PDB file of C-alpha atoms and ligand atoms in Angstrom:
ATOM      1  CA  MET C  12      24.618   1.432  -1.826  1.00 88.00           C
ATOM      2  CA  SER C  13      21.502   2.539  -0.027  1.00 95.00           C
ATOM      3  CA  ILE C  14      18.215   1.012  -1.109  1.00 98.00           C
ATOM      4  CA  VAL C  15      15.666   3.663  -2.041  1.00 98.00           C
ATOM      5  CA  TYR C  16      12.089   2.695  -1.166  1.00 98.00           C
ATOM      6  CA  ILE C  17       9.358   4.763  -2.805  1.00 98.00           C
ATOM      7  CA  VAL C  18       5.932   4.670  -1.190  1.00 98.00           C
ATOM      8  CA  SER C  19       2.917   6.229  -2.919  1.00 98.00           C
ATOM      9  CA  ALA C  20      -0.769   6.122  -2.108  1.00 96.00           C
ATOM     10  CA  PRO C  21      -3.912   8.136  -2.628  1.00 93.00           C
ATOM     11  CA  SER C  22      -4.279  10.526   0.313  1.00 88.00           C
ATOM     12  CA  GLY C  23      -6.201   8.868   3.164  1.00 91.00           C
ATOM     13  CA  SER C  24      -5.156   5.287   2.308  1.00 94.00           C
ATOM     14  CA  GLY C  25      -3.200   5.068   5.548  1.00 94.00           C
ATOM     15  CA  LYS C  26       0.279   5.595   4.159  1.00 95.00           C
ATOM     16  CA  SER C  27       1.491   7.778   7.059  1.00 92.00           C
ATOM     17  CA  THR C  28       0.076   5.299   9.577  1.00 95.00           C
ATOM     18  CA  LEU C  29       1.857   2.394   7.865  1.00 97.00           C
ATOM     19  CA  VAL C  30       5.122   4.246   7.378  1.00 97.00           C
ATOM     20  CA  ASN C  31       5.158   5.304  11.050  1.00 95.00           C
ATOM     21  CA  GLU C  32       4.644   1.681  12.087  1.00 96.00           C
ATOM     22  CA  LEU C  33       7.455   0.618   9.750  1.00 97.00           C
ATOM     23  CA  PHE C  34       9.880   3.082  11.321  1.00 97.00           C
ATOM     24  CA  ARG C  35       9.036   1.726  14.777  1.00 96.00           C
ATOM     25  CA  VAL C  36      10.222  -1.761  13.832  1.00 94.00           C
ATOM     26  CA  VAL C  37      12.858  -1.388  11.087  1.00 96.00           C
ATOM     27  CA  ARG C  38      16.316   0.034  11.719  1.00 96.00           C
ATOM     28  CA  HIS C  39      18.849   1.666   9.399  1.00 97.00           C
ATOM     29  CA  LEU C  40      16.101   3.349   7.451  1.00 98.00           C
ATOM     30  CA  ASP C  41      15.957   7.140   6.986  1.00 97.00           C
ATOM     31  CA  PHE C  42      12.869   9.127   6.075  1.00 97.00           C
ATOM     32  CA  SER C  43      13.279  11.748   3.379  1.00 97.00           C
ATOM     33  CA  ILE C  44      11.586  14.891   4.683  1.00 97.00           C
ATOM     34  CA  SER C  45      10.111  16.612   1.652  1.00 98.00           C
ATOM     35  CA  TYR C  46       9.883  20.310   0.954  1.00 98.00           C
ATOM     36  CA  THR C  47       6.423  21.697   0.283  1.00 98.00           C
ATOM     37  CA  THR C  48       4.694  24.997  -0.343  1.00 98.00           C
ATOM     38  CA  ARG C  49       1.449  23.839   1.310  1.00 95.00           C
ATOM     39  CA  GLN C  50       0.417  25.087   4.743  1.00 94.00           C
ATOM     40  CA  PRO C  51       1.080  22.868   7.798  1.00 94.00           C
ATOM     41  CA  ARG C  52      -1.949  20.767   8.875  1.00 85.00           C
ATOM     42  CA  GLY C  53      -2.965  20.033  12.455  1.00 83.00           C
ATOM     43  CA  SER C  54       0.068  19.270  14.611  1.00 88.00           C
ATOM     44  CA  GLU C  55       2.602  19.200  11.741  1.00 92.00           C
ATOM     45  CA  GLN C  56       5.946  20.804  12.529  1.00 95.00           C
ATOM     46  CA  ASN C  57       8.506  22.355  10.225  1.00 97.00           C
ATOM     47  CA  GLY C  58      11.412  19.918   9.748  1.00 97.00           C
ATOM     48  CA  LYS C  59       9.449  16.908  11.019  1.00 94.00           C
ATOM     49  CA  GLU C  60       6.738  15.936   8.521  1.00 92.00           C
ATOM     50  CA  TYR C  61       7.888  18.486   5.928  1.00 96.00           C
ATOM     51  CA  PHE C  62      10.014  21.558   5.435  1.00 98.00           C
ATOM     52  CA  PHE C  63       7.410  24.248   4.825  1.00 98.00           C
ATOM     53  CA  VAL C  64       8.695  26.889   2.403  1.00 98.00           C
ATOM     54  CA  THR C  65       7.313  29.675   0.217  1.00 98.00           C
ATOM     55  CA  LYS C  66       6.822  29.342  -3.529  1.00 98.00           C
ATOM     56  CA  ASP C  67       9.813  31.664  -4.079  1.00 98.00           C
ATOM     57  CA  GLN C  68      12.055  29.569  -1.835  1.00 98.00           C
ATOM     58  CA  PHE C  69      10.927  26.389  -3.595  1.00 98.00           C
ATOM     59  CA  GLU C  70      11.561  27.846  -7.042  1.00 98.00           C
ATOM     60  CA  ALA C  71      15.027  28.989  -5.974  1.00 98.00           C
ATOM     61  CA  MET C  72      15.770  25.390  -4.924  1.00 98.00           C
ATOM     62  CA  ILE C  73      14.567  24.116  -8.320  1.00 98.00           C
ATOM     63  CA  ALA C  74      16.856  26.630 -10.057  1.00 98.00           C
ATOM     64  CA  SER C  75      19.881  25.526  -8.061  1.00 98.00           C
ATOM     65  CA  GLY C  76      19.229  21.838  -8.818  1.00 97.00           C
ATOM     66  CA  GLU C  77      18.635  20.791  -5.224  1.00 97.00           C
ATOM     67  CA  PHE C  78      15.796  18.377  -5.983  1.00 98.00           C
ATOM     68  CA  LEU C  79      16.058  14.715  -6.945  1.00 97.00           C
ATOM     69  CA  GLU C  80      12.439  15.116  -8.055  1.00 98.00           C
ATOM     70  CA  TYR C  81       9.592  17.546  -7.547  1.00 98.00           C
ATOM     71  CA  ALA C  82       5.989  17.877  -8.635  1.00 97.00           C
ATOM     72  CA  SER C  83       2.879  19.925  -8.242  1.00 94.00           C
ATOM     73  CA  VAL C  84       0.291  18.035  -6.162  1.00 86.00           C
ATOM     74  CA  HIS C  85      -3.150  19.410  -5.207  1.00 79.00           C
ATOM     75  CA  GLY C  86      -1.981  22.868  -6.332  1.00 87.00           C
ATOM     76  CA  ASN C  87       1.226  22.950  -4.253  1.00 95.00           C
ATOM     77  CA  TYR C  88       4.844  22.102  -4.914  1.00 98.00           C
ATOM     78  CA  TYR C  89       6.381  19.046  -3.234  1.00 98.00           C
ATOM     79  CA  GLY C  90       9.997  17.923  -3.679  1.00 98.00           C
ATOM     80  CA  THR C  91      12.696  15.531  -2.483  1.00 98.00           C
ATOM     81  CA  ALA C  92      16.067  17.145  -1.730  1.00 98.00           C
ATOM     82  CA  ARG C  93      19.059  15.274  -3.153  1.00 96.00           C
ATOM     83  CA  ARG C  94      20.940  15.725   0.093  1.00 95.00           C
ATOM     84  CA  PHE C  95      18.805  13.099   1.882  1.00 95.00           C
ATOM     85  CA  LEU C  96      20.104  10.403  -0.434  1.00 96.00           C
ATOM     86  CA  LYS C  97      23.701  11.514   0.125  1.00 95.00           C
ATOM     87  CA  GLN C  98      23.182  11.558   3.904  1.00 96.00           C
ATOM     88  CA  ALA C  99      21.662   8.056   3.880  1.00 97.00           C
ATOM     89  CA  GLU C 100      24.573   6.757   1.821  1.00 96.00           C
ATOM     90  CA  THR C 101      27.104   8.338   4.156  1.00 97.00           C
ATOM     91  CA  SER C 102      25.492   6.761   7.214  1.00 96.00           C
ATOM     92  CA  GLY C 103      24.975   3.373   5.515  1.00 96.00           C
ATOM     93  CA  ASN C 104      21.191   3.565   5.839  1.00 98.00           C
ATOM     94  CA  ASP C 105      18.412   2.944   3.362  1.00 98.00           C
ATOM     95  CA  LEU C 106      16.036   5.759   2.446  1.00 98.00           C
ATOM     96  CA  LEU C 107      12.260   5.891   2.252  1.00 98.00           C
ATOM     97  CA  LEU C 108      10.516   8.462   0.063  1.00 98.00           C
ATOM     98  CA  ASP C 109       6.834   9.181   0.626  1.00 97.00           C
ATOM     99  CA  ILE C 110       6.006  10.808  -2.719  1.00 96.00           C
ATOM    100  CA  ASP C 111       3.228  10.972  -5.296  1.00 94.00           C
ATOM    101  CA  VAL C 112       2.982   9.082  -8.595  1.00 95.00           C
ATOM    102  CA  GLN C 113       4.671  11.842 -10.632  1.00 95.00           C
ATOM    103  CA  GLY C 114       7.635  11.941  -8.256  1.00 97.00           C
ATOM    104  CA  ALA C 115       7.818   8.136  -8.161  1.00 98.00           C
ATOM    105  CA  ALA C 116       8.114   8.015 -11.961  1.00 97.00           C
ATOM    106  CA  GLN C 117      10.968  10.559 -11.877  1.00 98.00           C
ATOM    107  CA  VAL C 118      12.890   8.654  -9.180  1.00 98.00           C
ATOM    108  CA  LYS C 119      12.353   5.285 -10.899  1.00 97.00           C
ATOM    109  CA  GLN C 120      13.835   6.768 -14.060  1.00 97.00           C
ATOM    110  CA  LYS C 121      16.872   8.177 -12.245  1.00 97.00           C
ATOM    111  CA  ILE C 122      17.348   5.222  -9.885  1.00 97.00           C
ATOM    112  CA  PRO C 123      15.947   2.147 -11.682  1.00 97.00           C
ATOM    113  CA  GLU C 124      16.979  -0.186  -8.833  1.00 97.00           C
ATOM    114  CA  SER C 125      14.751   1.695  -6.376  1.00 98.00           C
ATOM    115  CA  VAL C 126      11.849  -0.303  -4.896  1.00 98.00           C
ATOM    116  CA  SER C 127       8.402   1.173  -5.485  1.00 98.00           C
ATOM    117  CA  ILE C 128       5.367   0.336  -3.373  1.00 98.00           C
ATOM    118  CA  PHE C 129       1.805   1.479  -4.044  1.00 98.00           C
ATOM    119  CA  ILE C 130      -0.647   1.429  -1.149  1.00 98.00           C
ATOM    120  CA  LEU C 131      -4.338   1.033  -1.930  1.00 97.00           C
ATOM    121  CA  PRO C 132      -7.341   1.514   0.335  1.00 97.00           C
ATOM    122  CA  PRO C 133      -9.754  -1.475   0.374  1.00 96.00           C
ATOM    123  CA  GLY C 134     -12.224   0.531  -1.746  1.00 96.00           C
ATOM    124  CA  ARG C 135     -13.675   3.904  -2.630  1.00 96.00           C
ATOM    125  CA  HIS C 136     -16.098   4.093   0.303  1.00 95.00           C
ATOM    126  CA  GLN C 137     -13.452   3.189   2.853  1.00 96.00           C
ATOM    127  CA  LEU C 138     -11.138   5.887   1.451  1.00 96.00           C
ATOM    128  CA  GLU C 139     -13.843   8.542   1.693  1.00 96.00           C
ATOM    129  CA  TRP C 140     -14.705   7.405   5.210  1.00 95.00           C
ATOM    130  CA  ARG C 141     -11.057   7.547   6.321  1.00 94.00           C
ATOM    131  CA  LEU C 142     -10.627  11.047   4.926  1.00 94.00           C
ATOM    132  CA  ARG C 143     -13.780  12.262   6.733  1.00 94.00           C
ATOM    133  CA  ASN C 144     -12.926  10.435   9.935  1.00 93.00           C
ATOM    134  CA  ARG C 145      -9.400  11.904   9.980  1.00 88.00           C
ATOM    135  CA  GLY C 146     -11.169  15.246  10.303  1.00 86.00           C
ATOM    136  CA  GLU C 147      -8.366  17.337   8.825  1.00 82.00           C
ATOM    137  CA  ASP C 148      -9.800  18.380   5.474  1.00 84.00           C
ATOM    138  CA  SER C 149     -12.790  20.446   4.373  1.00 90.00           C
ATOM    139  CA  GLU C 150     -15.548  18.873   2.248  1.00 92.00           C
ATOM    140  CA  GLU C 151     -14.149  20.574  -0.848  1.00 92.00           C
ATOM    141  CA  VAL C 152     -10.634  19.264  -0.186  1.00 88.00           C
ATOM    142  CA  ILE C 153     -12.028  15.755   0.388  1.00 92.00           C
ATOM    143  CA  ARG C 154     -13.827  15.888  -2.975  1.00 92.00           C
ATOM    144  CA  ARG C 155     -10.615  17.016  -4.672  1.00 89.00           C
ATOM    145  CA  ARG C 156      -8.630  14.225  -2.968  1.00 88.00           C
ATOM    146  CA  MET C 157     -11.201  11.610  -4.087  1.00 93.00           C
ATOM    147  CA  ASP C 158     -10.888  12.844  -7.675  1.00 91.00           C
ATOM    148  CA  THR C 159      -7.093  12.762  -7.514  1.00 89.00           C
ATOM    149  CA  ALA C 160      -7.254   9.275  -5.951  1.00 93.00           C
ATOM    150  CA  ARG C 161      -9.141   7.896  -8.943  1.00 92.00           C
ATOM    151  CA  ARG C 162      -6.463   9.208 -11.293  1.00 92.00           C
ATOM    152  CA  GLU C 163      -3.539   8.129  -9.101  1.00 93.00           C
ATOM    153  CA  ILE C 164      -4.853   4.585  -8.740  1.00 94.00           C
ATOM    154  CA  GLU C 165      -4.670   4.118 -12.516  1.00 92.00           C
ATOM    155  CA  ASN C 166      -0.875   4.238 -12.138  1.00 94.00           C
ATOM    156  CA  TYR C 167      -0.644   1.262  -9.802  1.00 95.00           C
ATOM    157  CA  SER C 168       0.835  -1.018 -12.482  1.00 95.00           C
ATOM    158  CA  LYS C 169       4.027   1.098 -12.661  1.00 96.00           C
ATOM    159  CA  TYR C 170       4.965  -0.030  -9.143  1.00 98.00           C
ATOM    160  CA  ASP C 171       6.940  -3.101  -8.059  1.00 98.00           C
ATOM    161  CA  TYR C 172       4.687  -3.949  -5.111  1.00 98.00           C
ATOM    162  CA  ILE C 173       1.013  -3.381  -4.298  1.00 97.00           C
ATOM    163  CA  LEU C 174      -0.170  -3.243  -0.717  1.00 97.00           C
ATOM    164  CA  VAL C 175      -3.851  -3.196   0.220  1.00 97.00           C
ATOM    165  CA  ASN C 176      -4.312  -1.430   3.554  1.00 97.00           C
ATOM    166  CA  ASP C 177      -7.390  -3.246   4.788  1.00 96.00           C
ATOM    167  CA  ARG C 178      -6.349  -4.704   8.155  1.00 96.00           C
ATOM    168  CA  LEU C 179      -3.660  -2.464   9.550  1.00 96.00           C
ATOM    169  CA  GLU C 180      -1.681  -5.207  11.234  1.00 96.00           C
ATOM    170  CA  GLN C 181      -1.480  -7.316   8.092  1.00 96.00           C
ATOM    171  CA  ALA C 182      -0.551  -4.361   5.893  1.00 97.00           C
ATOM    172  CA  THR C 183       2.197  -3.366   8.352  1.00 97.00           C
ATOM    173  CA  ASP C 184       3.596  -6.907   8.262  1.00 97.00           C
ATOM    174  CA  GLU C 185       3.568  -6.853   4.466  1.00 97.00           C
ATOM    175  CA  LEU C 186       5.349  -3.508   4.261  1.00 98.00           C
ATOM    176  CA  LYS C 187       8.003  -4.723   6.683  1.00 97.00           C
ATOM    177  CA  ALA C 188       8.362  -7.976   4.691  1.00 97.00           C
ATOM    178  CA  ILE C 189       8.955  -6.047   1.454  1.00 98.00           C
ATOM    179  CA  VAL C 190      11.653  -3.867   3.023  1.00 97.00           C
ATOM    180  CA  LEU C 191      13.462  -6.788   4.638  1.00 95.00           C
ATOM    181  CA  ALA C 192      13.095  -9.151   1.659  1.00 95.00           C
ATOM    182  CA  GLU C 193      14.712  -6.585  -0.631  1.00 96.00           C
ATOM    183  CA  ARG C 194      17.591  -6.171   1.809  1.00 95.00           C
ATOM    184  CA  ILE C 195      18.212  -9.906   2.019  1.00 93.00           C
ATOM    185  CA  GLU C 196      17.904 -10.364  -1.734  1.00 92.00           C
ATOM    186  CA  ARG C 197      20.497  -7.668  -2.418  1.00 92.00           C
ATOM    187  CA  SER C 198      22.870  -8.997   0.232  1.00 90.00           C
ATOM    188  CA  GLY C 199      23.082 -12.257  -1.722  1.00 88.00           C
ATOM    189  CA  LYS C 200      22.709 -14.274   1.508  1.00 87.00           C
ATOM    190  CA  GLN C 201      20.554 -17.371   1.810  1.00 87.00           C
ATOM    191  CA  PRO C 202      17.370 -16.500   3.729  1.00 85.00           C
ATOM    192  CA  SER C 203      16.965 -18.170   7.134  1.00 88.00           C
ATOM    193  CA  GLY C 204      13.659 -19.759   8.237  1.00 87.00           C
ATOM    194  CA  ASP C 205      12.010 -16.515   9.344  1.00 86.00           C
ATOM    195  CA  GLU C 206      13.416 -14.632   6.398  1.00 88.00           C
ATOM    196  CA  ALA C 207      12.038 -17.213   3.982  1.00 91.00           C
ATOM    197  CA  LYS C 208       8.564 -16.524   5.408  1.00 92.00           C
ATOM    198  CA  ARG C 209       9.054 -12.800   4.808  1.00 92.00           C
ATOM    199  CA  PHE C 210      10.173 -13.538   1.258  1.00 92.00           C
ATOM    200  CA  ALA C 211       6.924 -15.417   0.644  1.00 94.00           C
ATOM    201  CA  THR C 212       4.843 -12.572   2.135  1.00 96.00           C
ATOM    202  CA  ALA C 213       6.673  -9.986   0.014  1.00 96.00           C
ATOM    203  CA  ARG C 214       6.300 -12.101  -3.117  1.00 95.00           C
ATOM    204  CA  GLU C 215       2.505 -12.127  -2.716  1.00 95.00           C
ATOM    205  CA  CYS C 216       2.576  -8.312  -2.895  1.00 96.00           C
ATOM    206  CA  ARG C 217       4.518  -8.175  -6.152  1.00 97.00           C
ATOM    207  CA  LEU C 218       2.595  -6.547  -8.971  1.00 96.00           C
ATOM    208  CA  ASP C 219       2.126  -9.776 -10.962  1.00 95.00           C
ATOM    209  CA  ARG C 220       0.584 -11.564  -7.957  1.00 95.00           C
ATOM    210  CA  ALA C 221      -1.570  -8.690  -6.724  1.00 90.00           C
ATOM    211  CA  GLN C 222      -3.767  -8.254  -9.796  1.00 87.00           C
ATOM    212  CA  LYS C 223      -6.676 -10.336  -8.465  1.00 88.00           C
ATOM    213  CA  ARG C 224      -6.864  -8.369  -5.218  1.00 90.00           C
ATOM    214  CA  VAL C 225      -6.533  -5.034  -6.992  1.00 92.00           C
ATOM    215  CA  GLN C 226      -9.292  -5.433  -9.600  1.00 93.00           C
ATOM    216  CA  PRO C 227     -12.323  -5.054  -7.250  1.00 95.00           C
ATOM    217  CA  ILE C 228     -10.702  -1.951  -5.749  1.00 95.00           C
ATOM    218  CA  LEU C 229     -10.204  -0.390  -9.184  1.00 93.00           C
ATOM    219  CA  ASP C 230     -13.812  -1.266 -10.040  1.00 94.00           C
ATOM    220  CA  SER C 231     -15.107   0.492  -6.922  1.00 95.00           C
ATOM    221  CA  PHE C 232     -13.411   3.717  -8.068  1.00 92.00           C
ATOM    222  CA  LYS C 233     -14.810   3.369 -11.593  1.00 86.00           C
ATOM    223  CA  GLN C 234     -18.338   2.939 -10.201  1.00 76.00           C
ATOM    224  CA  GLY C 235     -17.923   6.222  -8.339  1.00 60.00           C
ATOM    225  CA  GLU C 236     -17.355   8.181 -11.543  1.00 58.00           C
TER     226      GLU C 236
HETATM  227  P1  ADP I 301      -2.422   9.019   4.413  1.00 59.59           P
HETATM  228  O1  ADP I 301      -1.094   9.231   5.029  1.00 59.59           O
HETATM  229  O2  ADP I 301      -2.407   7.957   3.350  1.00 59.59           O
HETATM  230  O3  ADP I 301      -3.078  10.276   3.915  1.00 59.59           O
HETATM  231  P2  ADP I 301      -3.337   8.400   7.128  1.00 59.59           P
HETATM  232  O4  ADP I 301      -2.262   7.520   7.621  1.00 59.59           O
HETATM  233  O5  ADP I 301      -3.450   9.795   7.649  1.00 59.59           O
HETATM  234  O6  ADP I 301      -3.403   8.417   5.515  1.00 59.59           O
HETATM  235  O7  ADP I 301      -4.712   7.617   7.408  1.00 59.59           O
HETATM  236  C1  ADP I 301      -5.989   8.170   7.094  1.00 59.59           C
HETATM  237  C2  ADP I 301      -6.981   7.781   8.203  1.00 59.59           C
HETATM  238  O8  ADP I 301      -7.274   6.376   8.108  1.00 59.59           O
HETATM  239  C3  ADP I 301      -6.417   8.025   9.600  1.00 59.59           C
HETATM  240  O9  ADP I 301      -7.449   8.519  10.420  1.00 59.59           O
HETATM  241  C4  ADP I 301      -5.944   6.627  10.043  1.00 59.59           C
HETATM  242  O10 ADP I 301      -5.993   6.478  11.444  1.00 59.59           O
HETATM  243  C5  ADP I 301      -6.953   5.704   9.341  1.00 59.59           C
HETATM  244  N1  ADP I 301      -6.410   4.369   8.977  1.00 59.59           N
HETATM  245  C6  ADP I 301      -5.166   4.063   8.550  1.00 59.59           C
HETATM  246  N2  ADP I 301      -5.058   2.735   8.285  1.00 59.59           N
HETATM  247  C7  ADP I 301      -6.272   2.189   8.571  1.00 59.59           C
HETATM  248  C8  ADP I 301      -6.801   0.855   8.502  1.00 59.59           C
HETATM  249  N3  ADP I 301      -6.064  -0.195   8.078  1.00 59.59           N
HETATM  250  N4  ADP I 301      -8.081   0.667   8.862  1.00 59.59           N
HETATM  251  C9  ADP I 301      -8.842   1.723   9.282  1.00 59.59           C
HETATM  252  N5  ADP I 301      -8.423   3.005   9.379  1.00 59.59           N
HETATM  253  C10 ADP I 301      -7.143   3.246   9.016  1.00 59.59           C
HETATM  254  P1  5GP I 302      -0.057  15.670   1.848  1.00 59.59           P
HETATM  255  O1  5GP I 302      -0.301  17.110   1.502  1.00 59.59           O
HETATM  256  O2  5GP I 302      -1.334  14.907   2.080  1.00 59.59           O
HETATM  257  O3  5GP I 302       0.942  15.492   2.952  1.00 59.59           O
HETATM  258  O4  5GP I 302       0.633  14.997   0.578  1.00 59.59           O
HETATM  259  C1  5GP I 302       0.026  15.066  -0.670  1.00 59.59           C
HETATM  260  C2  5GP I 302       0.778  14.188  -1.654  1.00 59.59           C
HETATM  261  O5  5GP I 302       2.083  14.712  -1.899  1.00 59.59           O
HETATM  262  C3  5GP I 302       1.001  12.754  -1.163  1.00 59.59           C
HETATM  263  O6  5GP I 302       0.651  11.889  -2.246  1.00 59.59           O
HETATM  264  C4  5GP I 302       2.474  12.693  -0.882  1.00 59.59           C
HETATM  265  O7  5GP I 302       3.005  11.407  -1.082  1.00 59.59           O
HETATM  266  C5  5GP I 302       3.009  13.662  -1.920  1.00 59.59           C
HETATM  267  N1  5GP I 302       4.362  14.121  -1.607  1.00 59.59           N
HETATM  268  C6  5GP I 302       4.880  14.397  -0.392  1.00 59.59           C
HETATM  269  N2  5GP I 302       6.162  14.768  -0.511  1.00 59.59           N
HETATM  270  C7  5GP I 302       6.472  14.715  -1.831  1.00 59.59           C
HETATM  271  C8  5GP I 302       7.654  14.967  -2.582  1.00 59.59           C
HETATM  272  O8  5GP I 302       8.708  15.318  -2.077  1.00 59.59           O
HETATM  273  N3  5GP I 302       7.568  14.814  -3.926  1.00 59.59           N
HETATM  274  C9  5GP I 302       6.427  14.431  -4.548  1.00 59.59           C
HETATM  275  N4  5GP I 302       6.451  14.279  -5.875  1.00 59.59           N
HETATM  276  N5  5GP I 302       5.298  14.179  -3.870  1.00 59.59           N
HETATM  277  C10 5GP I 302       5.311  14.319  -2.528  1.00 59.59           C
END
C-alpha cells in the first residue's frame, strides 16, 4: 500500500520550495499533479506544476467521478485525480498531495491512514514579505492570500504534523524525517541509528509536541486582524 502524504500551507509559506527539496532527496515518491481552472503563473507549464483546464472541462471531470477530492480555492477549482493514486500503487511508490485544507479534510476522511502535514510561516510579517518578494502576485491578490492564510491557519490542529518553515535547511530536514519515519514505522522494522534520529526529529513535529511553537505564530495572525 502506498503512503499518501498530504501537505498544506498558506500560500507563500514556502511549501513548493520545501516539496521540491524533498523530491531531490527522497526516492519512490510521486507528486500528484492537480487539475486547476486558474491561469498559469510565471514559468508554469501544463502537465508539470498543474494540468490547466477550463471550468467546463473541470466540471465534466467532477461529473464522471475522476477526482479523489476537489475544492474551490481563491475563486478557482483545484482537484486531485484518482488515477495518480492508482499509478503510485502500481509502481510501488508513495504519493504526495499538495492540496488546501478543504481537500486535505476530504482525503483524510477517505484515506484515514494518510499522513497530513501543515506548513506554517514563522509569522504574519514574514508571510507577507515572502509573497511580495516572490513577485508573482498583484497587491490585491496578496491581500486576498493573507486573508485566506488567517482562515487556513485555524485548521492546523486537524493535521498530524506541523512544520514551521523558518530556516529552510531545518524545515527540509524535518519534512524528510517525517516522510522517512512514517515509512519505517509502517514497515515494522527496528530503526537503525540514523533512522532513530529521524524518528526523534519527526516526533518533535507531531501536533501534540508542536503547540508551543505554533502559538506565537497564530497570535501574529490574530494581531493582524
Ligand atoms: P508556496 O509554495 O507555499 O506558495 P514558495 O515555495 O513559492 O511558497 O515560497 C514563497 C517565497 O518564499 C519564495 O520566494 C521562496 O523562495 C521564499 N522562501 C521559501 N522558504 C523560505 C525560507 N525558509 N526563508 C525565506 N524565504 C523562503
Ligand atoms: P496556487 O494557486 O498558489 O498554486 O495554489 C493555491 C492553493 O490550492 C494551495 O493551497 C494549494 O495547495 C491548493 N491546491 C493545489 N492543488 C490542489 C488540489 O488538487 N486540490 C485542492 N483541494 N487544493 C489544491
